mmCIF file of C-alpha atoms in Angstrom:
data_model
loop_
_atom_site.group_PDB
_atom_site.id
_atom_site.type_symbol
_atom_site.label_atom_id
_atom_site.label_comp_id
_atom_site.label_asym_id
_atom_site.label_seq_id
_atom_site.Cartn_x
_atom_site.Cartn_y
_atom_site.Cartn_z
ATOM 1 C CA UNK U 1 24.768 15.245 15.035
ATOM 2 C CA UNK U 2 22.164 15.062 12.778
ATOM 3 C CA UNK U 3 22.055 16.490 9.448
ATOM 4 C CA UNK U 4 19.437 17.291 7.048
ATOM 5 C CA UNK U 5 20.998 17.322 3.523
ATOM 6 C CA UNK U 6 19.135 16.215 0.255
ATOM 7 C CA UNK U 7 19.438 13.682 -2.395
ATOM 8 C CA UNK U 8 20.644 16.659 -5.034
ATOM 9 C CA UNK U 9 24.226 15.608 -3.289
ATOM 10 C CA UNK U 10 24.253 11.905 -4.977
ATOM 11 C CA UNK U 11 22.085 12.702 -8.254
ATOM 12 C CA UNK U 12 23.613 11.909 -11.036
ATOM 13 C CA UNK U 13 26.014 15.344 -12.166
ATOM 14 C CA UNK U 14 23.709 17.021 -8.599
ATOM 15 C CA UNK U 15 26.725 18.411 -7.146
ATOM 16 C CA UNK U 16 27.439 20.321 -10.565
ATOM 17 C CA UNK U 17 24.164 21.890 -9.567
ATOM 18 C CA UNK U 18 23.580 24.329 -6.959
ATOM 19 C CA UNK U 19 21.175 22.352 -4.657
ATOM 20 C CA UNK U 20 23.894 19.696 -4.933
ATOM 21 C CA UNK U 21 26.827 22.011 -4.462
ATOM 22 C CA UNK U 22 25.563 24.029 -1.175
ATOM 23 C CA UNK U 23 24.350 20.718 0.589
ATOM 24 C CA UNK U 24 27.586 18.989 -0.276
ATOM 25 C CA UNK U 25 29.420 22.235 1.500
ATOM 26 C CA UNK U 26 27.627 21.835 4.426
ATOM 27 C CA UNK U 27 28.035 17.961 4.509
ATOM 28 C CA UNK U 28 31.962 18.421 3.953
ATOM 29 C CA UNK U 29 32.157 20.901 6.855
ATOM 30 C CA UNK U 30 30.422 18.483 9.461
ATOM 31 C CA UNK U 31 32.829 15.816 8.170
ATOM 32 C CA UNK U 32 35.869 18.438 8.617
ATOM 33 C CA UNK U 33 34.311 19.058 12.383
ATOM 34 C CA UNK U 34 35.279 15.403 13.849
ATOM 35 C CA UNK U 35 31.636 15.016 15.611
ATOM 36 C CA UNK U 36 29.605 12.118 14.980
ATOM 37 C CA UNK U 37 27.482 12.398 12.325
ATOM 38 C CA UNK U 38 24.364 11.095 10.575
ATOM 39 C CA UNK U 39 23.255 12.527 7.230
ATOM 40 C CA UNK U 40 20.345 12.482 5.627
ATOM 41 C CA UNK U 41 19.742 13.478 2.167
ATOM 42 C CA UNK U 42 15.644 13.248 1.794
ATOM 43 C CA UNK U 43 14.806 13.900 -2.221
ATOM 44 C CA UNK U 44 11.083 15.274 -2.442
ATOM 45 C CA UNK U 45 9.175 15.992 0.943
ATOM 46 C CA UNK U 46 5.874 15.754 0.044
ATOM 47 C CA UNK U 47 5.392 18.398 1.618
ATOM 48 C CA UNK U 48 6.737 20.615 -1.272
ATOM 49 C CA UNK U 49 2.992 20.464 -2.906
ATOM 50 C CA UNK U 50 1.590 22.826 -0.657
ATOM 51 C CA UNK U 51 3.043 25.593 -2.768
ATOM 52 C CA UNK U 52 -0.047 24.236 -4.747
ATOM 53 C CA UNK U 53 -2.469 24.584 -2.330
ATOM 54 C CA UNK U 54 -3.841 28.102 -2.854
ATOM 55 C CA UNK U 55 -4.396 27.472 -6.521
ATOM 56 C CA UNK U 56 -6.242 24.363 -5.670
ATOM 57 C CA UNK U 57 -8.151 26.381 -2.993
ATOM 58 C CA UNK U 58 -9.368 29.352 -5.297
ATOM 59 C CA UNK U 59 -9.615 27.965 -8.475
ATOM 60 C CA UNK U 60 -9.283 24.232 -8.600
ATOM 61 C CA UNK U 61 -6.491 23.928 -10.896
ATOM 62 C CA UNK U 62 -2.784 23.652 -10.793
ATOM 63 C CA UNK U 63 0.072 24.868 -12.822
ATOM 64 C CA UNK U 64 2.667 21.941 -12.746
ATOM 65 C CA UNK U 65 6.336 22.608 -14.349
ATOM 66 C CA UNK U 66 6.826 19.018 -16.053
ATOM 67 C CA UNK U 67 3.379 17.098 -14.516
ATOM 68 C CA UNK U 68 4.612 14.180 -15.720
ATOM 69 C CA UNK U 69 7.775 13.863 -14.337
ATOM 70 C CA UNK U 70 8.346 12.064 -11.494
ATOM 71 C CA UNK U 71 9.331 12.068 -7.478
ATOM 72 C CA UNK U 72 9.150 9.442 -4.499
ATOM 73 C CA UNK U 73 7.678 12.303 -2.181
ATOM 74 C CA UNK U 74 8.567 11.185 1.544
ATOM 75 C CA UNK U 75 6.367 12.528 4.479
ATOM 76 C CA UNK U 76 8.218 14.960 6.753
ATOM 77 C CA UNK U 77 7.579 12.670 9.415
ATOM 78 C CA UNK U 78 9.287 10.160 8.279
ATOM 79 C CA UNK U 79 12.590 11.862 7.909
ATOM 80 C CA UNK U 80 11.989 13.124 11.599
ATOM 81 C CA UNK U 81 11.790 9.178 12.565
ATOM 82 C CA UNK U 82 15.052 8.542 11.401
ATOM 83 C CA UNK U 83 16.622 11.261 12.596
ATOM 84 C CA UNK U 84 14.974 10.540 16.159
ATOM 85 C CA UNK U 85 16.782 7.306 15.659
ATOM 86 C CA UNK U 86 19.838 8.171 14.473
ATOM 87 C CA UNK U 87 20.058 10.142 17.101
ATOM 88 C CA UNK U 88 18.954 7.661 20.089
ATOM 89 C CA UNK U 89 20.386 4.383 18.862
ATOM 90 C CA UNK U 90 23.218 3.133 18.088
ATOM 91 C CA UNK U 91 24.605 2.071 14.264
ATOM 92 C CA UNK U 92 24.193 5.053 13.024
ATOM 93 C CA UNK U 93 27.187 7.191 13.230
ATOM 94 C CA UNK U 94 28.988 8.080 9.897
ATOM 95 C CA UNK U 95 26.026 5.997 7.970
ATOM 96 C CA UNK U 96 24.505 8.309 4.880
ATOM 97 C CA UNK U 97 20.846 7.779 4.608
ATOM 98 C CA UNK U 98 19.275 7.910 1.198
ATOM 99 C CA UNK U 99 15.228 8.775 2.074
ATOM 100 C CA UNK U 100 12.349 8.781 -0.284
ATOM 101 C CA UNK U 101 9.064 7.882 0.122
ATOM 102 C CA UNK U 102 7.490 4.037 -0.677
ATOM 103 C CA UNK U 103 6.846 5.255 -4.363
ATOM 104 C CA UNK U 104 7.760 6.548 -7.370
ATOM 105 C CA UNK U 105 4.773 8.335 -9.217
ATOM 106 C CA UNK U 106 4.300 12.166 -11.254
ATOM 107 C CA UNK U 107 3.534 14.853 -10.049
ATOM 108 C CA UNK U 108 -0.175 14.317 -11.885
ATOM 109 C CA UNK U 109 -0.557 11.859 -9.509
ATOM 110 C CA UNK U 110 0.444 13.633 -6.677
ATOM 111 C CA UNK U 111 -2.616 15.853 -7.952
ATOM 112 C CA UNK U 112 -4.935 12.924 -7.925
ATOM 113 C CA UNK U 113 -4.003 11.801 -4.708
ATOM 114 C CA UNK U 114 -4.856 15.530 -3.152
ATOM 115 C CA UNK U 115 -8.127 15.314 -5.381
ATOM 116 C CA UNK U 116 -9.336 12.348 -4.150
ATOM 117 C CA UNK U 117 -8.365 13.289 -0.476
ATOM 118 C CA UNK U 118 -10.164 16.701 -0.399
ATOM 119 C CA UNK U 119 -13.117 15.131 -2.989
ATOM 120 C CA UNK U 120 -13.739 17.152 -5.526
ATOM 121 C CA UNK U 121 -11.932 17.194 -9.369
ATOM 122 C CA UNK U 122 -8.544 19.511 -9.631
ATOM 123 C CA UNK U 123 -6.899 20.378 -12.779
ATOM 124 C CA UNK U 124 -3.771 20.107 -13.761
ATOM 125 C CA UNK U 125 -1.974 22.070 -16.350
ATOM 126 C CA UNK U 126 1.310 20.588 -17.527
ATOM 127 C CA UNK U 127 3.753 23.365 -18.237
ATOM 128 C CA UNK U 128 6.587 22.093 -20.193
ATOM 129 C CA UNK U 129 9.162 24.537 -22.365
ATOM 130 C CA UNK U 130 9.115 28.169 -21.819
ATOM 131 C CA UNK U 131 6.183 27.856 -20.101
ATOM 132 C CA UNK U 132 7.664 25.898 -17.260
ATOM 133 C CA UNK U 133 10.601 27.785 -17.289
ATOM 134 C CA UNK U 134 8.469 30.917 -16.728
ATOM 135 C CA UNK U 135 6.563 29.341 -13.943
ATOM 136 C CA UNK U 136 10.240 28.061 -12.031
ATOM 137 C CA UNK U 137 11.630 31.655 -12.818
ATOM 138 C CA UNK U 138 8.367 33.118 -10.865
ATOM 139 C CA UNK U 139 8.897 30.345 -7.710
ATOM 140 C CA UNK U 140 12.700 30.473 -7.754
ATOM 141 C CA UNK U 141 14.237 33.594 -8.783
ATOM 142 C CA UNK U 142 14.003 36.099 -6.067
ATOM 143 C CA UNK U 143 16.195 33.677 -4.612
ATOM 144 C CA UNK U 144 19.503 35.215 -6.867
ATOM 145 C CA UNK U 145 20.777 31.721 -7.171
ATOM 146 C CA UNK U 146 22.601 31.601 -10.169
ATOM 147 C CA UNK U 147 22.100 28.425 -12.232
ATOM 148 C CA UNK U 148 18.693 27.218 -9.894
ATOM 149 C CA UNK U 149 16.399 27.599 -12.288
ATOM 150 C CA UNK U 150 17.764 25.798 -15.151
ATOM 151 C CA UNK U 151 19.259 23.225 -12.384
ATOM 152 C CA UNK U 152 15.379 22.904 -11.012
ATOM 153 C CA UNK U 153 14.184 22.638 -14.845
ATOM 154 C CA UNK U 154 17.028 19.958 -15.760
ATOM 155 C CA UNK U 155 15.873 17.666 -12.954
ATOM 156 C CA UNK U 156 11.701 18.073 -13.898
ATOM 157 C CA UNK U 157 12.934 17.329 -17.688
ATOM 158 C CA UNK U 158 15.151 14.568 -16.960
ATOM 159 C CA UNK U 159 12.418 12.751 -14.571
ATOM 160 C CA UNK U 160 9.524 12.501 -17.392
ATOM 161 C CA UNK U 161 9.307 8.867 -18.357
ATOM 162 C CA UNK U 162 11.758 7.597 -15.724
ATOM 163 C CA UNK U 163 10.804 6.336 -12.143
ATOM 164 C CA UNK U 164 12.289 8.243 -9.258
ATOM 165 C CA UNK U 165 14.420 6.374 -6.896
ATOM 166 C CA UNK U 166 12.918 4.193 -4.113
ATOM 167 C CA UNK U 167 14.845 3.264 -1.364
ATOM 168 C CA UNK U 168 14.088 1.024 1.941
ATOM 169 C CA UNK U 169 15.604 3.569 4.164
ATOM 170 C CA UNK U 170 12.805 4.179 6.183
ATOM 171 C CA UNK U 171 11.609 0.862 7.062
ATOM 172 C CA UNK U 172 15.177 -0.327 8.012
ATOM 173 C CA UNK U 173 15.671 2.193 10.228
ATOM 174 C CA UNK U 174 12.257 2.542 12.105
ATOM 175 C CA UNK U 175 11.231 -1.168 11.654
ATOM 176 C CA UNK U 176 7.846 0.158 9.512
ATOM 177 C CA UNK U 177 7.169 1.109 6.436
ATOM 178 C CA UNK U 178 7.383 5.026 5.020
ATOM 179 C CA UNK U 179 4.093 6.492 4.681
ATOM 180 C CA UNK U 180 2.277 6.632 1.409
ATOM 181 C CA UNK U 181 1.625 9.995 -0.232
ATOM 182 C CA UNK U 182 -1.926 9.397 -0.822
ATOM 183 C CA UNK U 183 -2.398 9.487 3.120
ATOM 184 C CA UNK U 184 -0.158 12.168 3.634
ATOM 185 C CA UNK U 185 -2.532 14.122 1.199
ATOM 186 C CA UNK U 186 -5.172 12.736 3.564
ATOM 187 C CA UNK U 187 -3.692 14.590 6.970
ATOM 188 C CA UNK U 188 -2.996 17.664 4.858
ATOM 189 C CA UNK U 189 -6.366 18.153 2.893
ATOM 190 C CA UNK U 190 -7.483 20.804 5.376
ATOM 191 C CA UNK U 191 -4.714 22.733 3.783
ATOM 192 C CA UNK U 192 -6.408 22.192 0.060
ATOM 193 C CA UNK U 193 -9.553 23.456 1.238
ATOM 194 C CA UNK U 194 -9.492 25.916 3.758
ATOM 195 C CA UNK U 195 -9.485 29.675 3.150
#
């Protein structure tokens, strides 16, 4: 078995958060269950930022909770190439895989990466304060989580002048390199730009 956890599990006080705590649950269960097991605990897929792709398409600016702080966004294909091994080779059983991407940057950058991809100038608003706590509130809080928000807010804060983790994960397992957000935001610009 494969399973998809996240890197909230080993972050520093993460499983006194509830990202942390419901992934750990599920990790301790599988344990508990005696199969063989591979876990992988991705941080941010890059493919989080589409949740700023219709503000990008209408108006050409993005609201960013923190812009500065910062993430090692991993493609989603990438995580699917380990699991694909991890789940046809051997070596792998009981192993915990740490996955990011090849690069620590901010989120600003993840906005110049998407600019430069779909060619024209975005925007980008840096919430920070209230303001960002607003703006998490509006994305997170139909979800009746209680502590998410401030758990979400504590990780943007804590991330602004600090680089994310970076780990070799990836390229150890597949034999080639993790792919670089800037060409993710390459494959997804159709997303940016489409109506």
């Amino acid at each position: 078995m494969v399973l998809l956890s996240s890197a909230a599990v080993s972050e520093p006080g993460g499983t006194a958060g509830p990202i942390g705590l419901m992934h750990l649950s599920v990790e301790r269960a599988v344990e508990d269950s005696g199969l063989a097991r591979t876990v992988l605990r991705p941080g941010a897929f890059a493919s989080n930022v589409l949740q700023w792709a219709p503000a990008i398409r209408e108006g050409g600016e993005v609201r960013v909770p923190y812009a500065e702080g910062t993430v090692s966004p991993i493609h989603e294909r990438d995580i699917a190439a380990v699991a694909v091994q991890a789940l046809l080779t051997d070596g792998h059983e009981g192993a915990t895989y740490e996955l990011t991407g090849p690069e620590s940057m901010t989120q600003r950058r993840q906005v110049e990466l998407i600019a430069a991809a779909i060619g024209r100038p975005v925007t980008v608003v840096d919430l920070v304060g209230d303001a960002a706590r607003a703006q998490l509130e509006d994305q997170y809080g139909a979800f009746g989580v209680p502590g998410l928000v401030d758990s979400v807010l504590g990780t943007y804060r804590a991330s602004v002048g600090t680089a994310a983790p970076v780990t070799d994960t990836v390229a150890r397992v597949t034999g080639r390199p993790p792919t670089a957000f800037a060409d993710w935001a390459l494959e997804h610009r159709t997303a940016f730009t489409a109506a």
